[in-house]
Tab-separated table of C-alpha atoms in Angstrom:
chain	number	residue	atom	x	y	z
A	199	MET	CA	-18.992	47.909	-23.186
A	200	LEU	CA	-17.923	51.516	-23.894
A	201	ARG	CA	-14.470	50.342	-24.910
A	202	ALA	CA	-16.007	47.762	-27.231
A	203	ILE	CA	-18.106	50.456	-28.909
A	204	GLY	CA	-15.017	52.598	-29.290
A	205	THR	CA	-13.289	49.943	-31.379
A	206	THR	CA	-15.784	50.564	-34.191
A	207	ARG	CA	-13.732	53.647	-35.076
A	208	THR	CA	-10.597	51.569	-35.573
A	209	THR	CA	-9.519	48.709	-37.807
A	210	PHE	CA	-9.705	46.323	-34.858
A	211	ARG	CA	-12.723	43.999	-34.861
A	212	ILE	CA	-13.956	41.865	-31.975
A	213	ARG	CA	-14.678	38.308	-33.050
A	214	PRO	CA	-14.405	34.849	-31.511
A	215	GLY	CA	-11.148	33.013	-31.985
A	216	PHE	CA	-10.406	29.317	-31.684
A	217	HIS	CA	-6.787	28.378	-31.146
A	218	VAL	CA	-6.828	24.590	-31.162
A	219	ARG	CA	-3.247	24.050	-32.252
A	220	THR	CA	-1.787	24.847	-28.866
A	221	PRO	CA	-0.173	22.655	-26.183
A	222	VAL	CA	-2.864	23.660	-23.688
A	223	PHE	CA	-5.710	22.528	-25.947
A	224	ALA	CA	-3.895	19.275	-26.755
A	225	THR	CA	-3.504	18.579	-23.036
A	226	PHE	CA	-7.183	19.344	-22.479
A	227	VAL	CA	-8.240	16.827	-25.137
A	228	ARG	CA	-5.803	14.202	-23.847
A	229	LEU	CA	-7.235	14.454	-20.351
A	230	MET	CA	-10.873	14.847	-21.361
A	231	LEU	CA	-11.292	11.864	-23.692
A	232	PRO	CA	-10.480	9.116	-21.154
A	233	ARG	CA	-12.617	10.844	-18.530
A	234	MET	CA	-15.610	10.823	-20.886
A	235	ALA	CA	-15.354	7.043	-21.131
A	236	SER	CA	-16.145	6.661	-17.426
A	237	VAL	CA	-19.030	9.143	-17.213
A	238	GLY	CA	-21.637	6.453	-17.800
A	239	ILE	CA	-20.342	4.028	-15.175
A	240	GLU	CA	-22.468	5.336	-12.310
A	241	PRO	CA	-25.756	5.275	-14.301
A	242	LEU	CA	-24.862	1.782	-15.520
A	243	THR	CA	-24.248	0.656	-11.957
A	244	PHE	CA	-27.603	1.918	-10.716
A	245	ALA	CA	-29.394	0.523	-13.765
A	246	TYR	CA	-27.843	-2.859	-13.011
A	247	PHE	CA	-28.974	-2.636	-9.380
A	248	THR	CA	-32.512	-1.834	-10.496
A	249	ALA	CA	-32.541	-4.805	-12.868
A	250	VAL	CA	-31.373	-7.126	-10.097
A	251	ALA	CA	-33.839	-5.702	-7.564
A	252	ALA	CA	-36.696	-6.146	-10.044
A	253	GLY	CA	-36.332	-9.895	-9.709
A	254	LEU	CA	-36.282	-9.929	-5.907
A	255	GLY	CA	-39.935	-9.372	-5.131
A	256	ALA	CA	-42.325	-6.544	-4.382
A	257	GLY	CA	-40.883	-3.485	-2.706
A	258	SER	CA	-37.273	-4.261	-3.581
A	259	ILE	CA	-36.860	-1.477	-6.143
A	260	SER	CA	-38.424	1.109	-3.828
A	261	ALA	CA	-36.236	0.003	-0.931
A	262	LEU	CA	-33.155	0.203	-3.138
A	263	ASN	CA	-33.958	3.684	-4.449
A	264	PHE	CA	-34.709	5.095	-1.003
A	265	ALA	CA	-31.558	3.520	0.429
A	266	LEU	CA	-29.415	5.059	-2.311
A	267	ASP	CA	-30.815	8.482	-1.417
A	268	TYR	CA	-29.569	8.050	2.150
A	269	GLN	CA	-26.198	6.670	1.054
A	270	VAL	CA	-25.348	9.385	-1.432
A	271	LEU	CA	-25.934	12.313	0.943
A	272	PRO	CA	-22.797	12.009	3.140
A	273	VAL	CA	-20.733	10.988	0.114
A	274	SER	CA	-21.698	14.177	-1.707
A	275	LEU	CA	-21.530	16.533	1.263
A	276	ILE	CA	-18.157	15.280	2.486
A	277	GLY	CA	-16.342	13.306	-0.188
A	278	VAL	CA	-17.185	15.419	-3.210
A	279	SER	CA	-17.046	18.821	-1.506
A	280	PHE	CA	-13.743	18.309	0.312
A	281	SER	CA	-12.112	16.835	-2.791
A	282	LEU	CA	-13.108	19.763	-4.973
A	283	ALA	CA	-11.854	22.222	-2.365
A	284	VAL	CA	-8.273	20.893	-2.347
A	285	PHE	CA	-7.979	20.134	-6.058
A	286	PRO	CA	-6.429	23.528	-6.949
A	287	VAL	CA	-3.874	23.096	-4.154
A	288	LEU	CA	-2.910	19.629	-5.398
A	289	SER	CA	-2.635	20.887	-8.968
A	290	ALA	CA	-0.376	23.743	-7.887
A	291	ALA	CA	1.818	21.398	-5.851
A	292	PHE	CA	2.197	19.038	-8.806
A	293	SER	CA	2.971	21.844	-11.238
A	294	SER	CA	5.676	23.238	-8.959
A	295	GLY	CA	7.193	19.814	-8.252
A	296	ASP	CA	6.316	20.018	-4.549
A	297	ARG	CA	6.042	16.305	-3.797
A	298	ASP	CA	6.026	16.753	-0.008
A	299	GLY	CA	3.318	19.393	-0.210
A	300	PHE	CA	1.245	17.221	-2.535
A	301	GLN	CA	1.488	14.237	-0.188
A	302	ARG	CA	0.749	16.334	2.886
A	303	VAL	CA	-2.415	17.883	1.440
A	304	LEU	CA	-3.610	14.581	-0.022
A	305	LEU	CA	-3.093	12.565	3.159
A	306	ARG	CA	-4.811	15.198	5.276
A	307	ASN	CA	-7.752	15.316	2.883
A	308	VAL	CA	-8.067	11.534	2.766
A	309	ALA	CA	-7.858	11.286	6.563
A	310	ILE	CA	-10.521	13.945	7.136
A	311	ILE	CA	-12.890	12.456	4.569
A	312	GLY	CA	-12.300	8.956	5.906
A	313	LEU	CA	-13.000	9.941	9.509
A	314	LEU	CA	-16.077	12.043	8.771
A	315	THR	CA	-17.672	9.529	6.420
A	316	SER	CA	-16.924	6.657	8.799
A	317	ALA	CA	-18.746	8.555	11.536
A	318	ALA	CA	-21.615	9.229	9.132
A	319	ALA	CA	-21.717	5.545	8.179
A	320	VAL	CA	-21.918	4.444	11.813
A	321	ALA	CA	-24.656	6.980	12.520
A	322	LEU	CA	-26.659	5.897	9.485
A	323	PHE	CA	-26.237	2.225	10.370
A	324	VAL	CA	-27.463	2.775	13.924
A	325	LEU	CA	-30.269	5.194	13.070
A	326	SER	CA	-31.436	3.616	9.807
A	327	GLY	CA	-34.591	2.174	11.326
A	328	VAL	CA	-35.613	5.423	13.003
A	329	LEU	CA	-34.842	7.574	9.961
A	330	VAL	CA	-36.779	5.385	7.554
A	331	ASP	CA	-39.734	5.051	9.918
A	332	VAL	CA	-39.979	8.790	10.618
A	333	LEU	CA	-39.316	10.050	7.087
A	334	LEU	CA	-41.001	7.354	5.009
A	335	GLY	CA	-43.265	5.307	7.250
A	336	GLY	CA	-47.031	5.588	7.061
A	337	GLY	CA	-49.841	4.933	4.612
A	338	ARG	CA	-48.944	2.297	2.054
A	339	PHE	CA	-45.364	2.315	3.298
A	340	GLY	CA	-46.112	-0.093	6.119
A	341	PRO	CA	-43.944	-1.836	8.738
A	342	GLU	CA	-42.680	-4.473	6.290
A	343	ALA	CA	-41.567	-1.837	3.793
A	344	VAL	CA	-39.926	0.161	6.596
A	345	ALA	CA	-38.051	-2.895	7.853
A	346	LEU	CA	-36.879	-3.863	4.354
A	347	THR	CA	-35.735	-0.348	3.471
A	348	ALA	CA	-34.025	0.150	6.835
A	349	SER	CA	-32.040	-3.059	6.394
A	350	VAL	CA	-30.874	-1.981	2.934
A	351	VAL	CA	-29.950	1.486	4.245
A	352	ALA	CA	-27.960	-0.065	7.098
A	353	VAL	CA	-25.950	-2.280	4.756
A	354	PHE	CA	-25.421	0.534	2.251
A	355	ALA	CA	-23.861	2.519	5.105
A	356	VAL	CA	-20.878	0.163	4.912
A	357	SER	CA	-20.008	1.534	1.475
A	358	ILE	CA	-20.075	5.228	2.447
A	359	PRO	CA	-16.389	5.643	3.455
A	360	PHE	CA	-15.170	3.610	0.473
A	361	ASP	CA	-17.372	5.521	-1.945
A	362	ALA	CA	-16.336	8.894	-0.525
A	363	LEU	CA	-12.601	8.097	-0.591
A	364	ALA	CA	-12.732	7.467	-4.326
A	365	TYR	CA	-13.211	11.209	-4.841
A	366	PRO	CA	-10.010	12.552	-3.227
A	367	LEU	CA	-8.008	9.750	-4.816
A	368	SER	CA	-9.492	10.469	-8.245
A	369	ARG	CA	-8.989	14.222	-7.913
A	370	ALA	CA	-5.397	13.665	-6.873
A	371	LEU	CA	-4.805	11.624	-10.015
A	372	TYR	CA	-6.402	14.358	-12.102
A	373	ALA	CA	-4.073	16.862	-10.447
A	374	THR	CA	-1.120	14.847	-11.774
A	375	HIS	CA	-2.516	15.243	-15.314
A	376	ASN	CA	-3.616	11.623	-15.592
A	377	THR	CA	-7.196	10.483	-16.214
A	378	VAL	CA	-6.527	7.043	-17.682
A	379	TYR	CA	-5.812	5.424	-14.319
A	380	GLN	CA	-9.105	6.672	-12.905
A	381	VAL	CA	-10.990	5.181	-15.845
A	382	ILE	CA	-9.243	1.826	-15.434
A	383	SER	CA	-10.062	1.811	-11.719
A	384	SER	CA	-13.689	2.738	-12.377
A	385	PHE	CA	-14.251	-0.075	-14.860
A	386	ALA	CA	-12.505	-2.551	-12.566
A	387	GLY	CA	-14.744	-1.381	-9.737
A	388	LEU	CA	-17.834	-1.858	-11.907
A	389	GLY	CA	-16.730	-5.387	-12.717
A	390	ALA	CA	-16.207	-6.105	-9.028
A	391	VAL	CA	-19.666	-4.720	-8.233
A	392	VAL	CA	-21.308	-7.050	-10.745
A	393	LEU	CA	-19.356	-10.136	-9.687
A	394	ALA	CA	-19.791	-9.550	-5.958
A	395	SER	CA	-23.485	-8.710	-6.266
A	396	GLN	CA	-24.196	-11.786	-8.363
A	397	ALA	CA	-22.401	-13.942	-5.818
A	398	MET	CA	-24.229	-12.499	-2.795
A	399	VAL	CA	-27.752	-11.812	-4.046
A	400	GLY	CA	-28.525	-15.530	-4.137
A	401	PRO	CA	-27.920	-16.273	-0.448
A	402	LEU	CA	-28.603	-12.775	0.942
A	403	GLY	CA	-31.329	-11.411	-1.312
A	404	ILE	CA	-31.476	-7.649	-1.762
A	405	LEU	CA	-28.778	-7.138	0.887
A	406	GLY	CA	-26.316	-8.605	-1.602
A	407	ILE	CA	-26.646	-5.432	-3.698
A	408	PRO	CA	-25.229	-2.963	-1.133
A	409	LEU	CA	-22.587	-5.483	-0.090
A	410	GLY	CA	-21.588	-5.938	-3.724
A	411	TYR	CA	-21.422	-2.180	-4.116
A	412	ALA	CA	-19.147	-1.875	-1.091
A	413	ALA	CA	-16.850	-4.536	-2.535
A	414	GLY	CA	-16.766	-2.736	-5.874
A	415	VAL	CA	-15.918	0.720	-4.545
A	416	ALA	CA	-13.317	-0.784	-2.201
A	417	THR	CA	-11.684	-2.436	-5.214
A	418	LYS	CA	-11.721	0.889	-7.023
A	419	ASP	CA	-10.123	2.622	-4.031
A	420	VAL	CA	-7.288	0.109	-3.856
A	421	LEU	CA	-6.478	0.527	-7.539
A	422	LEU	CA	-6.674	4.318	-7.326
A	423	ALA	CA	-4.305	4.304	-4.362
A	424	LEU	CA	-1.804	2.048	-6.141
A	425	PHE	CA	-1.868	4.184	-9.272
A	426	LEU	CA	-1.573	7.345	-7.202
A	427	ILE	CA	1.501	6.082	-5.364
A	428	ARG	CA	3.135	5.550	-8.723
A	429	ARG	CA	2.213	9.022	-9.941
A	430	VAL	CA	3.383	10.752	-6.763
A	431	ARG	CA	6.774	9.075	-7.034
A	432	GLN	CA	7.118	10.592	-10.501
A	433	ILE	CA	6.589	14.182	-9.350
A	434	ASP	CA	9.603	16.163	-10.518
A	435	ILE	CA	11.053	17.625	-7.326
A	436	SER	CA	13.758	19.350	-9.351
A	437	ARG	CA	11.151	21.651	-10.884
A	438	PRO	CA	11.418	25.184	-9.505
A	439	GLY	CA	8.762	26.142	-6.969
C-alpha cells in the first residue's frame, strides 16, 4: 500500500489492464468455451430423473432425492477431491513431455479412486437399509418409504465407482489442453442415461433410474478412457523436461 501511495509522485499510474491479444488468453478461451457447453448436463440429468419419478407414484421423488444425497457423498469426497489434487501434477507432466510420468500418476489416481469408491459402494449397498432407517425413518417417513428409499440407495450404489472415475479421466484430458473430448463424452453419457432409463423404468419402476444412470456414466467413462489413450500417445516426449 505504501509503495502504491508513493507512485502518486511519479508519472506512473496504477490502472487495470486487459491483454486479450495474447496466446495465453486465446488458449483460455479455446478451452473454456467447450467446457461451458457441458455445465448444464448434470442439472438436466437430475431434472429428467425428477420428471420420470413424478410419474411413478407417491414417494418416488422423495426417494430419488434422498438416494442422490447418499450417492453423491463418496463421489465428491473421493472422486472430485483426489482428481483436483493431482491435476497440477498431470498438467506439469504434459507440459514437460513426460509421458511416463503422466501415465504413472494417472493410473495410480484412477486405481486409488476406483478401489476406494468400490469399497464405499459395497458399504452403501449393504448398509442402505440401516442408514435410511436411522437417518430418515420416523413420523410420516414410515416403513414403506424407508424400504423404497433404501432400495433406490442400494441400486444407486452401483453407479458410485463409475461416476467417481469420470473425474480423474476428465481432469487428465483437461491437463492435455483438450476439453472437447470431455464434452462429447458427457453428452453421449446423457444420451445413454435417457435411453437406458426409458428402457428399464417400465419393467423395474423407479429402480430403472439408478440403473440407467449407472449405464450412462459407464458409457461416459469408456469414451473418456478411449479419448485419453489417444491424447496420451500424442504427448511430445521430445520436449525438454
